[in-house]
mmCIF file of C-alpha atoms in Angstrom:
data_model
loop_
_atom_site.group_PDB
_atom_site.id
_atom_site.type_symbol
_atom_site.label_atom_id
_atom_site.label_comp_id
_atom_site.label_asym_id
_atom_site.label_seq_id
_atom_site.Cartn_x
_atom_site.Cartn_y
_atom_site.Cartn_z
ATOM 1 C CA MET H 1 256.474 219.183 30.561
ATOM 2 C CA PRO H 2 253.590 217.399 28.677
ATOM 3 C CA ASN H 3 252.198 219.136 25.541
ATOM 4 C CA ILE H 4 248.734 220.338 26.470
ATOM 5 C CA LYS H 5 246.089 221.547 24.028
ATOM 6 C CA ILE H 6 242.733 222.991 25.063
ATOM 7 C CA PHE H 7 239.689 222.898 22.661
ATOM 8 C CA SER H 8 236.402 224.557 23.415
ATOM 9 C CA GLY H 9 233.054 223.255 22.523
ATOM 10 C CA SER H 10 230.150 225.811 21.801
ATOM 11 C CA SER H 11 228.630 225.627 25.263
ATOM 12 C CA HIS H 12 231.252 227.809 27.254
ATOM 13 C CA PRO H 13 233.762 229.490 24.827
ATOM 14 C CA ASP H 14 234.305 232.347 27.423
ATOM 15 C CA LEU H 15 235.388 229.810 30.204
ATOM 16 C CA SER H 16 237.575 227.930 27.782
ATOM 17 C CA GLN H 17 239.340 231.276 26.843
ATOM 18 C CA LYS H 18 239.738 232.194 30.502
ATOM 19 C CA ILE H 19 241.504 228.715 31.258
ATOM 20 C CA ALA H 20 243.691 229.066 28.232
ATOM 21 C CA ASP H 21 244.662 232.620 29.133
ATOM 22 C CA ARG H 22 245.529 231.616 32.728
ATOM 23 C CA LEU H 23 247.730 228.883 31.503
ATOM 24 C CA GLY H 24 249.414 231.036 28.869
ATOM 25 C CA LEU H 25 248.051 228.867 26.024
ATOM 26 C CA GLU H 26 246.121 229.433 22.974
ATOM 27 C CA LEU H 27 242.839 227.579 22.290
ATOM 28 C CA GLY H 28 243.093 224.955 19.794
ATOM 29 C CA LYS H 29 241.557 225.518 16.358
ATOM 30 C CA VAL H 30 238.275 223.788 15.821
ATOM 31 C CA VAL H 31 235.344 224.489 13.553
ATOM 32 C CA THR H 32 231.754 223.314 14.422
ATOM 33 C CA LYS H 33 228.968 223.569 11.822
ATOM 34 C CA LYS H 34 225.768 221.802 11.036
ATOM 35 C CA PHE H 35 224.489 220.332 7.894
ATOM 36 C CA SER H 36 221.079 221.283 6.592
ATOM 37 C CA ASN H 37 219.551 218.229 8.236
ATOM 38 C CA GLN H 38 221.055 219.430 11.550
ATOM 39 C CA GLU H 39 223.931 216.817 11.740
ATOM 40 C CA THR H 40 226.818 218.219 13.736
ATOM 41 C CA CYS H 41 230.166 218.402 12.001
ATOM 42 C CA VAL H 42 233.408 219.124 13.807
ATOM 43 C CA GLU H 43 236.738 219.715 12.288
ATOM 44 C CA ILE H 44 239.923 219.760 14.450
ATOM 45 C CA GLY H 45 242.080 222.402 12.713
ATOM 46 C CA GLU H 46 245.511 221.369 13.999
ATOM 47 C CA SER H 47 247.597 218.346 14.899
ATOM 48 C CA VAL H 48 246.962 216.705 18.112
ATOM 49 C CA ARG H 49 249.187 213.678 17.545
ATOM 50 C CA GLY H 50 250.862 212.625 20.879
ATOM 51 C CA GLU H 51 249.236 215.509 22.624
ATOM 52 C CA ASP H 52 247.434 215.734 26.046
ATOM 53 C CA VAL H 53 244.055 217.227 24.898
ATOM 54 C CA TYR H 54 241.313 218.937 27.098
ATOM 55 C CA ILE H 55 237.852 219.538 25.669
ATOM 56 C CA VAL H 56 235.704 221.976 27.605
ATOM 57 C CA GLN H 57 232.112 221.351 26.974
ATOM 58 C CA SER H 58 229.118 221.575 29.414
ATOM 59 C CA GLY H 59 225.903 219.706 29.527
ATOM 60 C CA CYS H 60 223.622 222.664 29.598
ATOM 61 C CA GLY H 61 221.834 224.857 27.039
ATOM 62 C CA GLU H 62 221.144 222.805 23.982
ATOM 63 C CA ILE H 63 222.013 219.679 25.886
ATOM 64 C CA ASN H 64 221.628 217.007 23.179
ATOM 65 C CA ASP H 65 223.372 219.118 20.495
ATOM 66 C CA ASN H 66 226.255 219.892 23.027
ATOM 67 C CA LEU H 67 226.549 216.379 24.069
ATOM 68 C CA MET H 68 226.866 215.161 20.589
ATOM 69 C CA GLU H 69 229.406 217.865 19.670
ATOM 70 C CA LEU H 70 231.450 216.656 22.659
ATOM 71 C CA LEU H 71 231.373 213.041 21.686
ATOM 72 C CA ILE H 72 232.422 213.943 18.108
ATOM 73 C CA MET H 73 235.320 216.093 19.160
ATOM 74 C CA ILE H 74 236.533 213.456 21.631
ATOM 75 C CA ASN H 75 236.418 210.887 18.812
ATOM 76 C CA ALA H 76 238.081 213.207 16.286
ATOM 77 C CA CYS H 77 241.034 213.855 18.672
ATOM 78 C CA LYS H 78 241.402 210.229 19.540
ATOM 79 C CA ILE H 79 241.477 208.907 15.906
ATOM 80 C CA ALA H 80 243.949 211.751 15.235
ATOM 81 C CA SER H 81 246.370 210.020 17.639
ATOM 82 C CA ALA H 82 245.930 212.214 20.690
ATOM 83 C CA SER H 83 247.914 210.647 23.580
ATOM 84 C CA ARG H 84 244.953 211.333 26.033
ATOM 85 C CA VAL H 85 241.636 213.059 25.912
ATOM 86 C CA THR H 86 240.105 214.634 28.966
ATOM 87 C CA ALA H 87 236.550 215.950 28.902
ATOM 88 C CA VAL H 88 235.941 218.886 31.095
ATOM 89 C CA ILE H 89 232.179 218.801 31.796
ATOM 90 C CA PRO H 90 231.178 221.292 34.448
ATOM 91 C CA CYS H 91 227.495 220.272 34.254
ATOM 92 C CA PHE H 92 227.198 216.589 33.667
ATOM 93 C CA PRO H 93 224.255 215.886 31.196
ATOM 94 C CA TYR H 94 221.395 213.584 32.223
ATOM 95 C CA ALA H 95 222.751 213.393 35.734
ATOM 96 C CA ARG H 96 219.212 213.366 37.176
ATOM 97 C CA GLN H 97 218.412 210.131 35.462
ATOM 98 C CA ASP H 98 220.753 207.975 37.590
ATOM 99 C CA LYS H 99 218.444 205.286 38.883
ATOM 100 C CA LYS H 100 215.165 203.646 38.677
ATOM 101 C CA ASP H 101 212.888 205.367 41.127
ATOM 102 C CA LYS H 102 210.361 202.720 41.625
ATOM 103 C CA VAL H 103 210.141 198.850 41.874
ATOM 104 C CA GLY H 104 209.429 197.521 38.358
ATOM 105 C CA SER H 105 210.047 200.847 36.703
ATOM 106 C CA ARG H 106 211.017 200.878 33.032
ATOM 107 C CA ALA H 107 212.697 204.266 33.294
ATOM 108 C CA PRO H 108 216.245 204.336 31.701
ATOM 109 C CA ILE H 109 219.479 205.112 33.676
ATOM 110 C CA SER H 110 220.479 207.706 31.116
ATOM 111 C CA ALA H 111 223.493 208.957 33.145
ATOM 112 C CA LYS H 112 225.019 205.484 32.716
ATOM 113 C CA LEU H 113 224.275 205.641 28.966
ATOM 114 C CA VAL H 114 226.114 208.903 28.755
ATOM 115 C CA ALA H 115 229.020 207.502 30.575
ATOM 116 C CA ASN H 116 229.116 204.596 28.075
ATOM 117 C CA MET H 117 229.015 207.031 25.067
ATOM 118 C CA LEU H 118 231.861 209.082 26.510
ATOM 119 C CA SER H 119 233.956 206.064 26.953
ATOM 120 C CA VAL H 120 233.282 204.524 23.665
ATOM 121 C CA ALA H 121 233.933 207.955 22.038
ATOM 122 C CA GLY H 122 237.451 207.686 23.356
ATOM 123 C CA ALA H 123 237.525 209.794 26.594
ATOM 124 C CA ASP H 124 240.347 208.762 28.843
ATOM 125 C CA HIS H 125 239.479 211.069 31.789
ATOM 126 C CA ILE H 126 236.526 213.096 32.954
ATOM 127 C CA ILE H 127 236.525 216.339 35.033
ATOM 128 C CA THR H 128 233.179 217.449 36.392
ATOM 129 C CA MET H 129 231.660 219.331 39.157
ATOM 130 C CA ASP H 130 229.174 218.659 41.906
ATOM 131 C CA LEU H 131 227.531 215.532 40.229
ATOM 132 C CA HIS H 132 223.817 215.442 41.028
ATOM 133 C CA ALA H 133 224.454 211.877 42.306
ATOM 134 C CA SER H 134 227.936 210.756 43.413
ATOM 135 C CA GLN H 135 227.289 207.134 42.299
ATOM 136 C CA ILE H 136 227.657 208.378 38.577
ATOM 137 C CA GLN H 137 231.350 208.233 39.128
ATOM 138 C CA GLY H 138 230.912 204.484 39.475
ATOM 139 C CA PHE H 139 229.367 204.277 35.976
ATOM 140 C CA PHE H 140 232.714 204.873 34.499
ATOM 141 C CA ASP H 141 235.626 202.555 33.854
ATOM 142 C CA ILE H 142 237.905 205.596 33.263
ATOM 143 C CA PRO H 143 239.132 208.109 35.993
ATOM 144 C CA VAL H 144 236.524 210.674 37.002
ATOM 145 C CA ASP H 145 237.397 213.762 39.059
ATOM 146 C CA ASN H 146 234.253 215.209 40.688
ATOM 147 C CA LEU H 147 235.219 218.616 41.830
ATOM 148 C CA TYR H 148 233.165 220.095 44.776
ATOM 149 C CA ALA H 149 231.904 223.597 44.929
ATOM 150 C CA GLU H 150 231.902 223.577 48.834
ATOM 151 C CA PRO H 151 235.087 225.819 49.232
ATOM 152 C CA ALA H 152 233.683 228.421 47.061
ATOM 153 C CA VAL H 153 230.230 228.382 48.816
ATOM 154 C CA LEU H 154 231.952 228.755 52.220
ATOM 155 C CA LYS H 155 233.985 231.676 50.827
ATOM 156 C CA TRP H 156 230.850 233.416 49.408
ATOM 157 C CA ILE H 157 228.945 233.100 52.599
ATOM 158 C CA LYS H 158 231.714 234.437 54.852
ATOM 159 C CA GLU H 159 232.416 237.296 52.521
ATOM 160 C CA ASN H 160 228.741 238.329 51.665
ATOM 161 C CA ILE H 161 226.449 237.373 54.629
ATOM 162 C CA ASN H 162 227.226 239.495 57.620
ATOM 163 C CA GLU H 163 224.939 237.234 59.794
ATOM 164 C CA TRP H 164 226.352 233.914 58.734
ATOM 165 C CA LYS H 165 227.127 232.877 62.329
ATOM 166 C CA ASN H 166 223.330 232.995 62.972
ATOM 167 C CA CYS H 167 222.303 231.040 59.988
ATOM 168 C CA THR H 168 220.949 227.595 59.181
ATOM 169 C CA ILE H 169 222.065 225.738 56.061
ATOM 170 C CA VAL H 170 219.204 224.236 54.408
ATOM 171 C CA SER H 171 218.903 221.408 51.725
ATOM 172 C CA PRO H 172 215.717 221.686 49.550
ATOM 173 C CA ASP H 173 215.672 217.923 49.441
ATOM 174 C CA ALA H 174 216.728 214.876 51.166
ATOM 175 C CA GLY H 175 219.336 213.962 48.529
ATOM 176 C CA GLY H 176 221.394 217.060 49.446
ATOM 177 C CA ALA H 177 221.590 216.267 53.095
ATOM 178 C CA LYS H 178 225.235 215.167 52.948
ATOM 179 C CA ARG H 179 226.201 218.333 51.185
ATOM 180 C CA VAL H 180 224.501 220.757 53.656
ATOM 181 C CA THR H 181 225.795 218.882 56.637
ATOM 182 C CA SER H 182 229.346 219.171 55.574
ATOM 183 C CA ILE H 183 228.982 222.994 54.959
ATOM 184 C CA ALA H 184 227.156 223.422 58.132
ATOM 185 C CA ASP H 185 229.962 221.483 60.081
ATOM 186 C CA ARG H 186 232.695 223.795 58.364
ATOM 187 C CA LEU H 187 230.708 226.909 59.561
ATOM 188 C CA ASN H 188 229.838 225.406 62.953
ATOM 189 C CA VAL H 189 226.129 226.246 62.420
ATOM 190 C CA ASP H 190 222.831 224.224 62.307
ATOM 191 C CA PHE H 191 221.384 222.624 59.276
ATOM 192 C CA ALA H 192 217.930 221.745 58.185
ATOM 193 C CA LEU H 193 216.336 219.944 55.204
ATOM 194 C CA ILE H 194 213.004 219.911 53.284
ATOM 195 C CA HIS H 195 211.376 216.627 52.323
ATOM 196 C CA LYS H 196 209.513 217.127 49.031
ATOM 197 C CA GLU H 197 207.155 214.895 47.205
ATOM 198 C CA ARG H 198 206.554 215.113 43.455
ATOM 199 C CA LYS H 199 203.770 214.183 41.352
ATOM 200 C CA LYS H 200 205.800 214.394 38.236
ATOM 201 C CA ALA H 201 209.183 215.905 37.092
ATOM 202 C CA ASN H 202 209.725 219.600 37.659
ATOM 203 C CA GLU H 203 206.583 219.777 39.794
ATOM 204 C CA VAL H 204 206.662 219.709 43.641
ATOM 205 C CA ASP H 205 203.464 218.480 45.230
ATOM 206 C CA ARG H 206 204.213 218.840 49.073
ATOM 207 C CA MET H 207 207.123 220.234 51.335
ATOM 208 C CA VAL H 208 207.876 219.460 54.852
ATOM 209 C CA LEU H 209 210.620 221.358 56.847
ATOM 210 C CA VAL H 210 212.692 219.242 59.129
ATOM 211 C CA GLY H 211 214.792 221.634 61.415
ATOM 212 C CA ASP H 212 214.624 224.946 62.976
ATOM 213 C CA VAL H 213 215.006 228.291 60.977
ATOM 214 C CA LYS H 214 212.977 230.775 63.268
ATOM 215 C CA ASP H 215 214.744 234.184 63.679
ATOM 216 C CA ARG H 216 217.665 232.893 61.537
ATOM 217 C CA VAL H 217 219.187 233.493 58.120
ATOM 218 C CA ALA H 218 218.288 230.460 56.015
ATOM 219 C CA ILE H 219 220.861 229.547 53.232
ATOM 220 C CA LEU H 220 219.563 227.109 50.755
ATOM 221 C CA VAL H 221 222.251 225.131 48.978
ATOM 222 C CA ASP H 222 221.677 222.892 46.075
ATOM 223 C CA ASP H 223 223.672 221.468 43.197
ATOM 224 C CA MET H 224 221.173 222.325 40.381
ATOM 225 C CA ALA H 225 218.180 224.552 39.700
ATOM 226 C CA ASP H 226 216.226 223.968 36.516
ATOM 227 C CA THR H 227 212.794 225.461 36.540
ATOM 228 C CA CYS H 228 213.477 226.745 40.128
ATOM 229 C CA GLY H 229 210.089 225.385 41.368
ATOM 230 C CA THR H 230 211.782 223.639 44.331
ATOM 231 C CA VAL H 231 213.891 226.352 45.633
ATOM 232 C CA CYS H 232 211.171 228.961 45.268
ATOM 233 C CA HIS H 233 208.785 226.788 47.143
ATOM 234 C CA ALA H 234 211.507 226.046 49.635
ATOM 235 C CA ALA H 235 212.046 229.858 50.152
ATOM 236 C CA ASP H 236 208.302 230.333 50.899
ATOM 237 C CA LYS H 237 208.295 227.511 53.352
ATOM 238 C CA LEU H 238 211.313 228.912 55.130
ATOM 239 C CA VAL H 239 209.750 232.413 55.386
ATOM 240 C CA SER H 240 206.516 230.936 56.741
ATOM 241 C CA ALA H 241 208.694 229.051 59.302
ATOM 242 C CA GLY H 242 210.170 232.324 60.549
ATOM 243 C CA ALA H 243 213.402 232.838 58.681
ATOM 244 C CA THR H 244 214.491 236.472 58.644
ATOM 245 C CA LYS H 245 216.280 236.185 55.273
ATOM 246 C CA VAL H 246 216.699 233.496 52.636
ATOM 247 C CA TYR H 247 219.576 233.103 50.261
ATOM 248 C CA ALA H 248 219.945 230.374 47.508
ATOM 249 C CA ILE H 249 223.457 229.108 46.442
ATOM 250 C CA LEU H 250 223.372 226.960 43.258
ATOM 251 C CA THR H 251 226.184 225.222 41.622
ATOM 252 C CA HIS H 252 224.415 224.738 38.354
ATOM 253 C CA GLY H 253 221.883 227.461 37.801
ATOM 254 C CA ILE H 254 220.241 226.180 34.644
ATOM 255 C CA PHE H 255 217.200 228.388 34.790
ATOM 256 C CA SER H 256 215.020 227.074 32.133
ATOM 257 C CA GLY H 257 211.260 227.891 31.396
ATOM 258 C CA PRO H 258 209.714 230.138 33.997
ATOM 259 C CA ALA H 259 212.713 230.012 36.344
ATOM 260 C CA ILE H 260 213.627 233.711 36.105
ATOM 261 C CA SER H 261 210.092 234.951 36.859
ATOM 262 C CA ARG H 262 209.766 232.484 39.671
ATOM 263 C CA ILE H 263 212.924 233.777 41.329
ATOM 264 C CA ASN H 264 211.878 237.503 40.794
ATOM 265 C CA ASN H 265 208.652 236.763 42.645
ATOM 266 C CA ALA H 266 210.145 234.600 45.528
ATOM 267 C CA ASN H 267 211.233 235.559 48.893
ATOM 268 C CA PHE H 268 214.991 235.621 48.245
ATOM 269 C CA GLU H 269 217.561 238.052 49.538
ATOM 270 C CA ALA H 270 219.955 236.891 46.857
ATOM 271 C CA VAL H 271 220.448 233.931 44.443
ATOM 272 C CA VAL H 272 223.940 233.028 43.682
ATOM 273 C CA LYS H 273 225.086 230.901 40.750
ATOM 274 C CA MET H 274 228.443 229.089 41.690
ATOM 275 C CA MET H 275 229.187 227.872 38.121
ATOM 276 C CA LEU H 276 231.680 230.652 37.393
ATOM 277 C CA TRP H 277 233.655 229.461 40.378
ATOM 278 C CA PHE H 278 234.455 226.318 38.269
ATOM 279 C CA PHE H 279 236.871 228.451 36.441
ATOM 280 C CA MET H 280 238.953 228.738 39.753
ATOM 281 C CA PHE H 281 238.910 225.023 40.335
ATOM 282 C CA SER H 282 239.451 223.944 36.742
ATOM 283 C CA VAL H 283 242.348 226.302 36.410
ATOM 284 C CA MET H 284 243.940 225.065 39.573
ATOM 285 C CA PHE H 285 243.521 221.410 38.519
ATOM 286 C CA PHE H 286 244.887 222.067 35.116
ATOM 287 C CA SER H 287 247.838 224.080 36.584
ATOM 288 C CA ILE H 288 248.794 221.087 38.705
ATOM 289 C CA ARG H 289 248.683 218.565 35.874
ATOM 290 C CA PHE H 290 250.429 220.991 33.681
ATOM 291 C CA TYR H 291 253.559 221.498 35.879
ATOM 292 C CA PHE H 292 253.890 218.247 37.884
ATOM 293 C CA ASN H 293 252.348 215.482 35.734
#
């Protein structure tokens, strides 16, 4: 049985503690502090020599600080002779910057930069969930496990929406078409998508519904909701198209800026954040590695 140690970054200490409790382990000792000039300092408080180390840190909240903290923790463990370092990153930072959108664009591909930084810091393995763009897995030269929220989404729909057999699964943008078609196929229901055009980031200019939601329950499924402008506009579009109820199921509910007020004023029956279900998936994955690796 390998020696496993779990360390928590400052983004999700509760999640890290639940994982450790489930596995019957104690969280590793780590002290994170900042100097007066806001430099991040991390001290690993116990030996990791020859250990299989897992570091749980998400790319939400104070993204830049959390990312830098993760990189320093990975490097600290690696140069302290850890056998392997796995970064558990439920919400991958900078995942929306995964390509150049236009010909001749001078925009960076920041997701690739983050992948390079994680590799250079010393990560041997990445575990993440519902990447905004699947091709990000190809940015790494180390193993990446991209866990999917689909089983949890299916479970929630069947247990909480009585009319789910008369529903339409809707993607709020074309990029999520593959995700919603898979869920719709599993439920044996119809799907639809909304084509959106943006003038600039976090601001939707126009939406066009492709599909039928009249007299049906519409279930919006998306991987990420930041300011929630897209899902709220999508809800209005679905109601105007004849949907009887509108639900939103989101893997990564970031909810920055005016997101909460927009949700409260939108036409939702319920908005569900699936991030907490990551606990179930990560514990399952950790357990398999723990007992059979």
